[in-house]
Amino acid sequence: MKSTMKKKFSKILLGALMTTLLTTSTMIGGQQVMAQTRTEMAAAAMTQLYDNGKQEIVPQDKELNAIMQKFIYADVNTHVQMSPMQQELLTLAVLTANNAPEEIPLHVRGALSAGATPAQVRETIFHCTPYVGLTRAKAALCALTKAFKDCGVKKIDDAGTVSDATRHDAGLAVQRAIFPAIDKGNAAAPPDSKHFRHYLSANCFGDYYTREALDVKERELITFVSIITLGGCEAQAKAHVAGNLTVGNTRQQLLDAITIALPYIGYPRTLNALAAIDAIVPPQADAK
């Protein structure tokens, strides 16, 4: 009798244990978290960002929409270590470089919901300009203006900190901090192309990197995702992997950045970006 009851109790206990394992995940932050399907995880993330758990990503095709919802908001969203705000800001940089202004408003709303200031959102797109060109930045900023109006965002103050008299020296100072060998490169440049070097210091770094709202670490990540989104810029991608490391970003942050970009740029450009990271900071180099 006792043996029979013991067996029944064991079966009940085993069943309860299996139910627990199937309905909960591991302990996270000291709390037991309910397991979710990928669909539920995506819906929760979209609700948090857009107040809409059924936000359409590809309204033209129901099947692809479901695939991309789960890939972006369940797989990618839960894998990367960056905050939702960082993810949305970098996504805006990717969309700007990809010349996809129609996608900008959704992620403006998401960035604001995740805690970004309007100035940070605008500056993320603004900073892409010297890397992706005026036409792409202009299209993204036009979409941003409409999105801000829909979100009730008022006028944002200018973020520039330099004048015509100071922009070159201020930009060169930032360049030197990120790329210590810049003076050697400038000195070795042929006379007929030295103006490009001057423009890099005065325009690319002076007019953009010196602006407010984002710090140099944030700007270097935006630069990196802009470059890898364009594709065909492997030399520059490697240079800015090194630049990111110099200003204090890590291999993990760079991996997160290309993981965020992946759904929008595809695997070939993502794998090229991974190769650029591995060439400068191999996996073991950043291990703690």
mmCIF file of C-alpha atoms in Angstrom:
data_model
loop_
_atom_site.group_PDB
_atom_site.id
_atom_site.type_symbol
_atom_site.label_atom_id
_atom_site.label_comp_id
_atom_site.label_asym_id
_atom_site.label_seq_id
_atom_site.Cartn_x
_atom_site.Cartn_y
_atom_site.Cartn_z
ATOM 1 C CA MET A 1 0.000 0.000 0.000
ATOM 2 C CA LYS A 2 2.723 2.415 1.011
ATOM 3 C CA SER A 3 4.709 1.462 -2.101
ATOM 4 C CA THR A 4 1.720 2.142 -4.359
ATOM 5 C CA MET A 5 1.063 5.530 -2.765
ATOM 6 C CA LYS A 6 4.742 6.380 -3.029
ATOM 7 C CA LYS A 7 4.691 5.591 -6.768
ATOM 8 C CA LYS A 8 1.564 7.712 -7.300
ATOM 9 C CA PHE A 9 3.120 10.587 -5.381
ATOM 10 C CA SER A 10 6.283 10.302 -7.480
ATOM 11 C CA LYS A 11 4.252 10.454 -10.685
ATOM 12 C CA ILE A 12 2.362 13.508 -9.435
ATOM 13 C CA LEU A 13 5.609 15.226 -8.443
ATOM 14 C CA LEU A 14 7.220 14.401 -11.789
ATOM 15 C CA GLY A 15 4.192 15.744 -13.646
ATOM 16 C CA ALA A 16 4.256 18.954 -11.667
ATOM 17 C CA LEU A 17 7.959 19.341 -12.348
ATOM 18 C CA MET A 18 7.493 18.832 -16.090
ATOM 19 C CA THR A 19 4.661 21.353 -16.144
ATOM 20 C CA THR A 20 6.874 23.871 -14.398
ATOM 21 C CA LEU A 21 9.696 23.300 -16.872
ATOM 22 C CA LEU A 22 7.354 23.679 -19.823
ATOM 23 C CA THR A 23 5.632 26.817 -18.595
ATOM 24 C CA THR A 24 8.531 28.752 -17.100
ATOM 25 C CA SER A 25 11.971 29.718 -18.218
ATOM 26 C CA THR A 26 15.120 29.961 -16.137
ATOM 27 C CA MET A 27 15.525 32.402 -13.296
ATOM 28 C CA ILE A 28 16.259 35.881 -14.656
ATOM 29 C CA GLY A 29 17.205 38.617 -12.256
ATOM 30 C CA GLY A 30 16.038 36.490 -9.338
ATOM 31 C CA GLN A 31 12.512 36.171 -10.733
ATOM 32 C CA GLN A 32 10.888 33.265 -12.465
ATOM 33 C CA VAL A 33 9.795 34.369 -15.932
ATOM 34 C CA MET A 34 6.963 32.734 -17.852
ATOM 35 C CA ALA A 35 8.111 31.161 -21.109
ATOM 36 C CA GLN A 36 6.626 32.670 -24.254
ATOM 37 C CA THR A 37 6.330 31.582 -27.834
ATOM 38 C CA ARG A 38 8.194 33.656 -30.398
ATOM 39 C CA THR A 39 4.874 35.173 -31.442
ATOM 40 C CA GLU A 40 4.114 36.203 -27.862
ATOM 41 C CA MET A 41 7.626 37.590 -27.352
ATOM 42 C CA ALA A 42 7.344 39.665 -30.527
ATOM 43 C CA ALA A 43 3.904 40.937 -29.549
ATOM 44 C CA ALA A 44 5.178 41.972 -26.108
ATOM 45 C CA ALA A 45 8.127 43.873 -27.604
ATOM 46 C CA MET A 46 5.959 45.627 -30.187
ATOM 47 C CA THR A 47 3.448 46.565 -27.517
ATOM 48 C CA GLN A 48 6.223 48.103 -25.435
ATOM 49 C CA LEU A 49 7.638 50.089 -28.348
ATOM 50 C CA TYR A 50 4.618 50.922 -30.473
ATOM 51 C CA ASP A 51 1.645 50.248 -28.197
ATOM 52 C CA ASN A 52 0.531 47.688 -30.764
ATOM 53 C CA GLY A 53 1.250 43.994 -30.364
ATOM 54 C CA LYS A 54 0.147 43.368 -33.940
ATOM 55 C CA GLN A 55 2.212 46.105 -35.565
ATOM 56 C CA GLU A 56 2.561 45.297 -39.262
ATOM 57 C CA ILE A 57 6.122 45.112 -40.542
ATOM 58 C CA VAL A 58 5.282 43.984 -44.076
ATOM 59 C CA PRO A 59 1.620 44.921 -44.659
ATOM 60 C CA GLN A 60 1.839 43.754 -48.277
ATOM 61 C CA ASP A 61 2.379 40.095 -47.338
ATOM 62 C CA LYS A 62 0.894 38.386 -44.300
ATOM 63 C CA GLU A 63 3.336 35.465 -44.299
ATOM 64 C CA LEU A 64 6.506 37.551 -44.585
ATOM 65 C CA ASN A 65 5.072 39.938 -42.007
ATOM 66 C CA ALA A 66 4.809 37.117 -39.462
ATOM 67 C CA ILE A 67 8.332 35.915 -40.214
ATOM 68 C CA MET A 68 9.850 39.375 -39.803
ATOM 69 C CA GLN A 69 7.830 40.225 -36.692
ATOM 70 C CA LYS A 70 9.228 37.174 -34.922
ATOM 71 C CA PHE A 71 12.739 37.534 -36.305
ATOM 72 C CA ILE A 72 13.150 41.201 -35.360
ATOM 73 C CA TYR A 73 11.147 41.386 -32.143
ATOM 74 C CA ALA A 74 11.654 37.904 -30.707
ATOM 75 C CA ASP A 75 15.006 36.636 -32.007
ATOM 76 C CA VAL A 76 17.062 39.814 -32.445
ATOM 77 C CA ASN A 77 15.365 41.845 -29.715
ATOM 78 C CA THR A 78 16.021 39.232 -27.040
ATOM 79 C CA HIS A 79 19.524 38.294 -28.189
ATOM 80 C CA VAL A 80 21.255 41.669 -28.140
ATOM 81 C CA GLN A 81 22.392 43.224 -24.887
ATOM 82 C CA MET A 82 21.569 46.788 -25.907
ATOM 83 C CA SER A 83 18.558 48.579 -24.466
ATOM 84 C CA PRO A 84 15.403 48.986 -26.600
ATOM 85 C CA MET A 85 16.287 52.664 -26.966
ATOM 86 C CA GLN A 86 19.735 51.875 -28.353
ATOM 87 C CA GLN A 87 18.236 49.287 -30.682
ATOM 88 C CA GLU A 88 15.722 51.742 -32.084
ATOM 89 C CA LEU A 89 18.293 54.511 -32.572
ATOM 90 C CA LEU A 90 20.675 52.218 -34.431
ATOM 91 C CA THR A 91 17.766 50.939 -36.507
ATOM 92 C CA LEU A 92 17.094 54.545 -37.549
ATOM 93 C CA ALA A 93 20.707 54.823 -38.714
ATOM 94 C CA VAL A 94 20.371 51.602 -40.703
ATOM 95 C CA LEU A 95 17.138 52.776 -42.329
ATOM 96 C CA THR A 96 18.705 56.127 -43.212
ATOM 97 C CA ALA A 97 21.679 54.436 -44.858
ATOM 98 C CA ASN A 98 19.325 51.983 -46.595
ATOM 99 C CA ASN A 99 17.332 54.899 -48.056
ATOM 100 C CA ALA A 100 14.114 53.624 -46.505
ATOM 101 C CA PRO A 101 12.336 56.807 -45.316
ATOM 102 C CA GLU A 102 8.966 55.051 -45.277
ATOM 103 C CA GLU A 103 10.204 52.946 -42.349
ATOM 104 C CA ILE A 104 11.464 55.921 -40.316
ATOM 105 C CA PRO A 105 8.211 57.020 -38.572
ATOM 106 C CA LEU A 106 7.608 53.678 -36.841
ATOM 107 C CA HIS A 107 11.082 53.643 -35.327
ATOM 108 C CA VAL A 108 10.937 57.300 -34.364
ATOM 109 C CA ARG A 109 7.874 56.398 -32.323
ATOM 110 C CA GLY A 110 9.641 53.359 -30.922
ATOM 111 C CA ALA A 111 12.754 55.320 -29.942
ATOM 112 C CA LEU A 112 10.690 57.963 -28.161
ATOM 113 C CA SER A 113 8.643 55.293 -26.365
ATOM 114 C CA ALA A 114 11.867 53.588 -25.280
ATOM 115 C CA GLY A 115 13.141 56.789 -23.646
ATOM 116 C CA ALA A 116 15.158 58.590 -26.324
ATOM 117 C CA THR A 117 14.869 62.369 -26.428
ATOM 118 C CA PRO A 118 13.736 64.047 -29.651
ATOM 119 C CA ALA A 119 17.222 65.549 -29.905
ATOM 120 C CA GLN A 120 18.843 62.093 -29.764
ATOM 121 C CA VAL A 121 16.482 60.789 -32.437
ATOM 122 C CA ARG A 122 17.132 63.697 -34.790
ATOM 123 C CA GLU A 123 20.846 63.614 -34.151
ATOM 124 C CA THR A 124 21.075 59.913 -35.004
ATOM 125 C CA ILE A 125 19.788 60.606 -38.508
ATOM 126 C CA PHE A 126 21.686 63.899 -38.780
ATOM 127 C CA HIS A 127 24.980 62.150 -37.978
ATOM 128 C CA CYS A 128 24.571 59.724 -40.886
ATOM 129 C CA THR A 129 24.842 62.522 -43.456
ATOM 130 C CA PRO A 130 28.611 62.538 -44.153
ATOM 131 C CA TYR A 131 28.600 58.760 -44.561
ATOM 132 C CA VAL A 132 25.430 58.079 -46.552
ATOM 133 C CA GLY A 133 25.207 61.368 -48.466
ATOM 134 C CA LEU A 134 22.788 64.270 -48.511
ATOM 135 C CA THR A 135 19.936 62.688 -50.466
ATOM 136 C CA ARG A 136 19.485 59.744 -48.104
ATOM 137 C CA ALA A 137 19.772 61.918 -45.014
ATOM 138 C CA LYS A 138 17.356 64.459 -46.473
ATOM 139 C CA ALA A 139 14.739 61.773 -47.182
ATOM 140 C CA ALA A 140 15.085 60.409 -43.654
ATOM 141 C CA LEU A 141 14.861 63.881 -42.092
ATOM 142 C CA CYS A 142 11.716 64.643 -44.083
ATOM 143 C CA ALA A 143 10.140 61.465 -42.704
ATOM 144 C CA LEU A 144 11.388 62.407 -39.235
ATOM 145 C CA THR A 145 9.729 65.833 -39.422
ATOM 146 C CA LYS A 146 6.367 64.264 -40.168
ATOM 147 C CA ALA A 147 6.834 61.639 -37.454
ATOM 148 C CA PHE A 148 7.679 64.316 -34.884
ATOM 149 C CA LYS A 149 4.563 66.251 -35.837
ATOM 150 C CA ASP A 150 2.427 63.126 -35.408
ATOM 151 C CA CYS A 151 4.041 62.502 -32.009
ATOM 152 C CA GLY A 152 3.535 66.095 -30.858
ATOM 153 C CA VAL A 153 7.246 66.913 -30.745
ATOM 154 C CA LYS A 154 7.936 70.634 -30.872
ATOM 155 C CA LYS A 155 10.885 72.447 -32.404
ATOM 156 C CA ILE A 156 14.296 71.113 -31.400
ATOM 157 C CA ASP A 157 17.166 73.467 -30.682
ATOM 158 C CA ASP A 158 20.208 73.436 -32.946
ATOM 159 C CA ALA A 159 22.968 71.142 -31.692
ATOM 160 C CA GLY A 160 26.017 72.620 -33.416
ATOM 161 C CA THR A 161 28.948 73.775 -31.299
ATOM 162 C CA VAL A 162 31.481 75.032 -33.864
ATOM 163 C CA SER A 163 31.879 78.071 -36.103
ATOM 164 C CA ASP A 164 33.543 78.488 -39.474
ATOM 165 C CA ALA A 165 36.660 79.582 -37.612
ATOM 166 C CA THR A 166 36.790 76.604 -35.227
ATOM 167 C CA ARG A 167 35.294 73.658 -37.129
ATOM 168 C CA HIS A 168 38.546 72.367 -38.653
ATOM 169 C CA ASP A 169 40.616 72.389 -35.484
ATOM 170 C CA ALA A 170 37.755 71.024 -33.389
ATOM 171 C CA GLY A 171 37.162 68.257 -35.896
ATOM 172 C CA LEU A 172 40.838 67.386 -36.123
ATOM 173 C CA ALA A 173 40.974 67.109 -32.341
ATOM 174 C CA VAL A 174 38.154 64.557 -32.425
ATOM 175 C CA GLN A 175 39.870 62.698 -35.270
ATOM 176 C CA ARG A 176 43.104 62.469 -33.300
ATOM 177 C CA ALA A 177 41.249 61.083 -30.296
ATOM 178 C CA ILE A 178 39.642 58.344 -32.409
ATOM 179 C CA PHE A 179 42.426 57.744 -34.935
ATOM 180 C CA PRO A 180 45.818 58.549 -33.347
ATOM 181 C CA ALA A 181 47.685 58.121 -36.666
ATOM 182 C CA ILE A 182 45.651 60.749 -38.497
ATOM 183 C CA ASP A 183 48.471 63.335 -38.630
ATOM 184 C CA LYS A 184 50.785 60.841 -40.309
ATOM 185 C CA GLY A 185 48.140 60.064 -42.914
ATOM 186 C CA ASN A 186 47.454 63.741 -43.528
ATOM 187 C CA ALA A 187 51.140 64.462 -44.041
ATOM 188 C CA ALA A 188 51.525 61.611 -46.524
ATOM 189 C CA ALA A 189 48.529 62.612 -48.672
ATOM 190 C CA PRO A 190 49.370 63.739 -52.242
ATOM 191 C CA PRO A 191 49.039 67.509 -52.774
ATOM 192 C CA ASP A 192 46.169 67.166 -55.265
ATOM 193 C CA SER A 193 43.994 65.225 -52.783
ATOM 194 C CA LYS A 194 44.802 67.006 -49.529
ATOM 195 C CA HIS A 195 41.486 68.839 -49.731
ATOM 196 C CA PHE A 196 39.700 65.557 -48.955
ATOM 197 C CA ARG A 197 41.702 65.285 -45.752
ATOM 198 C CA HIS A 198 40.799 68.868 -44.885
ATOM 199 C CA TYR A 199 37.109 68.164 -45.550
ATOM 200 C CA LEU A 200 37.203 65.082 -43.324
ATOM 201 C CA SER A 201 38.497 67.146 -40.427
ATOM 202 C CA ALA A 202 36.356 70.245 -40.924
ATOM 203 C CA ASN A 203 33.158 68.706 -42.264
ATOM 204 C CA CYS A 204 32.861 65.038 -41.308
ATOM 205 C CA PHE A 205 34.293 65.471 -37.818
ATOM 206 C CA GLY A 206 34.019 69.216 -37.211
ATOM 207 C CA ASP A 207 30.459 69.738 -38.400
ATOM 208 C CA TYR A 208 29.078 66.448 -37.056
ATOM 209 C CA TYR A 209 31.103 64.755 -34.299
ATOM 210 C CA THR A 210 31.281 67.955 -32.249
ATOM 211 C CA ARG A 211 27.509 68.319 -32.017
ATOM 212 C CA GLU A 212 25.472 67.898 -28.833
ATOM 213 C CA ALA A 213 22.826 65.264 -27.903
ATOM 214 C CA LEU A 214 25.057 62.241 -28.637
ATOM 215 C CA ASP A 215 28.530 61.443 -27.327
ATOM 216 C CA VAL A 216 31.474 60.163 -29.363
ATOM 217 C CA LYS A 217 30.861 56.516 -28.393
ATOM 218 C CA GLU A 218 27.288 56.717 -29.649
ATOM 219 C CA ARG A 219 28.366 58.501 -32.816
ATOM 220 C CA GLU A 220 31.021 55.897 -33.635
ATOM 221 C CA LEU A 221 28.436 53.105 -33.402
ATOM 222 C CA ILE A 222 26.101 55.063 -35.679
ATOM 223 C CA THR A 223 28.966 55.610 -38.116
ATOM 224 C CA PHE A 224 29.784 51.907 -38.096
ATOM 225 C CA VAL A 225 26.230 50.718 -38.799
ATOM 226 C CA SER A 226 25.831 53.353 -41.507
ATOM 227 C CA ILE A 227 28.970 52.137 -43.271
ATOM 228 C CA ILE A 228 28.181 48.432 -43.044
ATOM 229 C CA THR A 229 24.634 49.090 -44.256
ATOM 230 C CA LEU A 230 25.949 50.766 -47.416
ATOM 231 C CA GLY A 231 28.139 47.777 -48.224
ATOM 232 C CA GLY A 232 31.319 47.884 -50.289
ATOM 233 C CA CYS A 233 33.036 49.895 -47.555
ATOM 234 C CA GLU A 234 35.044 47.126 -45.909
ATOM 235 C CA ALA A 235 38.202 49.229 -45.427
ATOM 236 C CA GLN A 236 36.197 51.973 -43.720
ATOM 237 C CA ALA A 237 34.294 49.397 -41.676
ATOM 238 C CA LYS A 238 37.580 48.024 -40.314
ATOM 239 C CA ALA A 239 38.823 51.542 -39.572
ATOM 240 C CA HIS A 240 35.694 52.295 -37.568
ATOM 241 C CA VAL A 241 35.836 48.980 -35.731
ATOM 242 C CA ALA A 242 39.213 50.225 -34.487
ATOM 243 C CA GLY A 243 37.719 53.661 -33.836
ATOM 244 C CA ASN A 244 34.914 52.165 -31.774
ATOM 245 C CA LEU A 245 37.404 50.243 -29.659
ATOM 246 C CA THR A 246 39.496 53.380 -29.164
ATOM 247 C CA VAL A 247 36.552 55.381 -27.789
ATOM 248 C CA GLY A 248 35.493 52.591 -25.436
ATOM 249 C CA ASN A 249 32.966 50.472 -27.313
ATOM 250 C CA THR A 250 33.430 46.704 -27.224
ATOM 251 C CA ARG A 251 33.313 43.753 -29.570
ATOM 252 C CA GLN A 252 29.979 42.791 -27.983
ATOM 253 C CA GLN A 253 28.498 46.197 -28.789
ATOM 254 C CA LEU A 254 29.700 45.915 -32.380
ATOM 255 C CA LEU A 255 28.198 42.430 -32.647
ATOM 256 C CA ASP A 256 24.938 43.760 -31.226
ATOM 257 C CA ALA A 257 24.994 46.578 -33.774
ATOM 258 C CA ILE A 258 25.298 44.247 -36.762
ATOM 259 C CA THR A 259 22.723 41.891 -35.258
ATOM 260 C CA ILE A 260 20.267 44.806 -35.119
ATOM 261 C CA ALA A 261 21.108 45.691 -38.722
ATOM 262 C CA LEU A 262 20.792 42.128 -40.048
ATOM 263 C CA PRO A 263 17.028 42.041 -40.766
ATOM 264 C CA TYR A 264 17.322 45.207 -42.845
ATOM 265 C CA ILE A 265 20.621 44.660 -44.698
ATOM 266 C CA GLY A 266 20.646 40.886 -45.238
ATOM 267 C CA TYR A 267 23.295 38.266 -44.589
ATOM 268 C CA PRO A 268 26.021 39.150 -47.145
ATOM 269 C CA ARG A 269 26.581 42.665 -45.770
ATOM 270 C CA THR A 270 26.190 41.393 -42.211
ATOM 271 C CA LEU A 271 28.838 38.710 -42.708
ATOM 272 C CA ASN A 272 31.157 41.283 -44.300
ATOM 273 C CA ALA A 273 30.678 43.430 -41.202
ATOM 274 C CA LEU A 274 31.415 40.433 -38.970
ATOM 275 C CA ALA A 275 34.614 39.795 -40.918
ATOM 276 C CA ALA A 276 35.644 43.426 -40.344
ATOM 277 C CA ILE A 277 35.071 43.029 -36.602
ATOM 278 C CA ASP A 278 36.950 39.722 -36.446
ATOM 279 C CA ALA A 279 39.889 41.205 -38.369
ATOM 280 C CA ILE A 280 40.389 43.966 -35.796
ATOM 281 C CA VAL A 281 39.162 42.401 -32.560
ATOM 282 C CA PRO A 282 39.090 38.577 -32.687
ATOM 283 C CA PRO A 283 36.669 36.794 -30.324
ATOM 284 C CA GLN A 284 39.252 36.046 -27.638
ATOM 285 C CA ALA A 285 40.616 39.605 -27.572
ATOM 286 C CA ASP A 286 37.527 41.030 -25.866
ATOM 287 C CA ALA A 287 36.916 38.099 -23.521
ATOM 288 C CA LYS A 288 36.950 38.937 -19.818
#
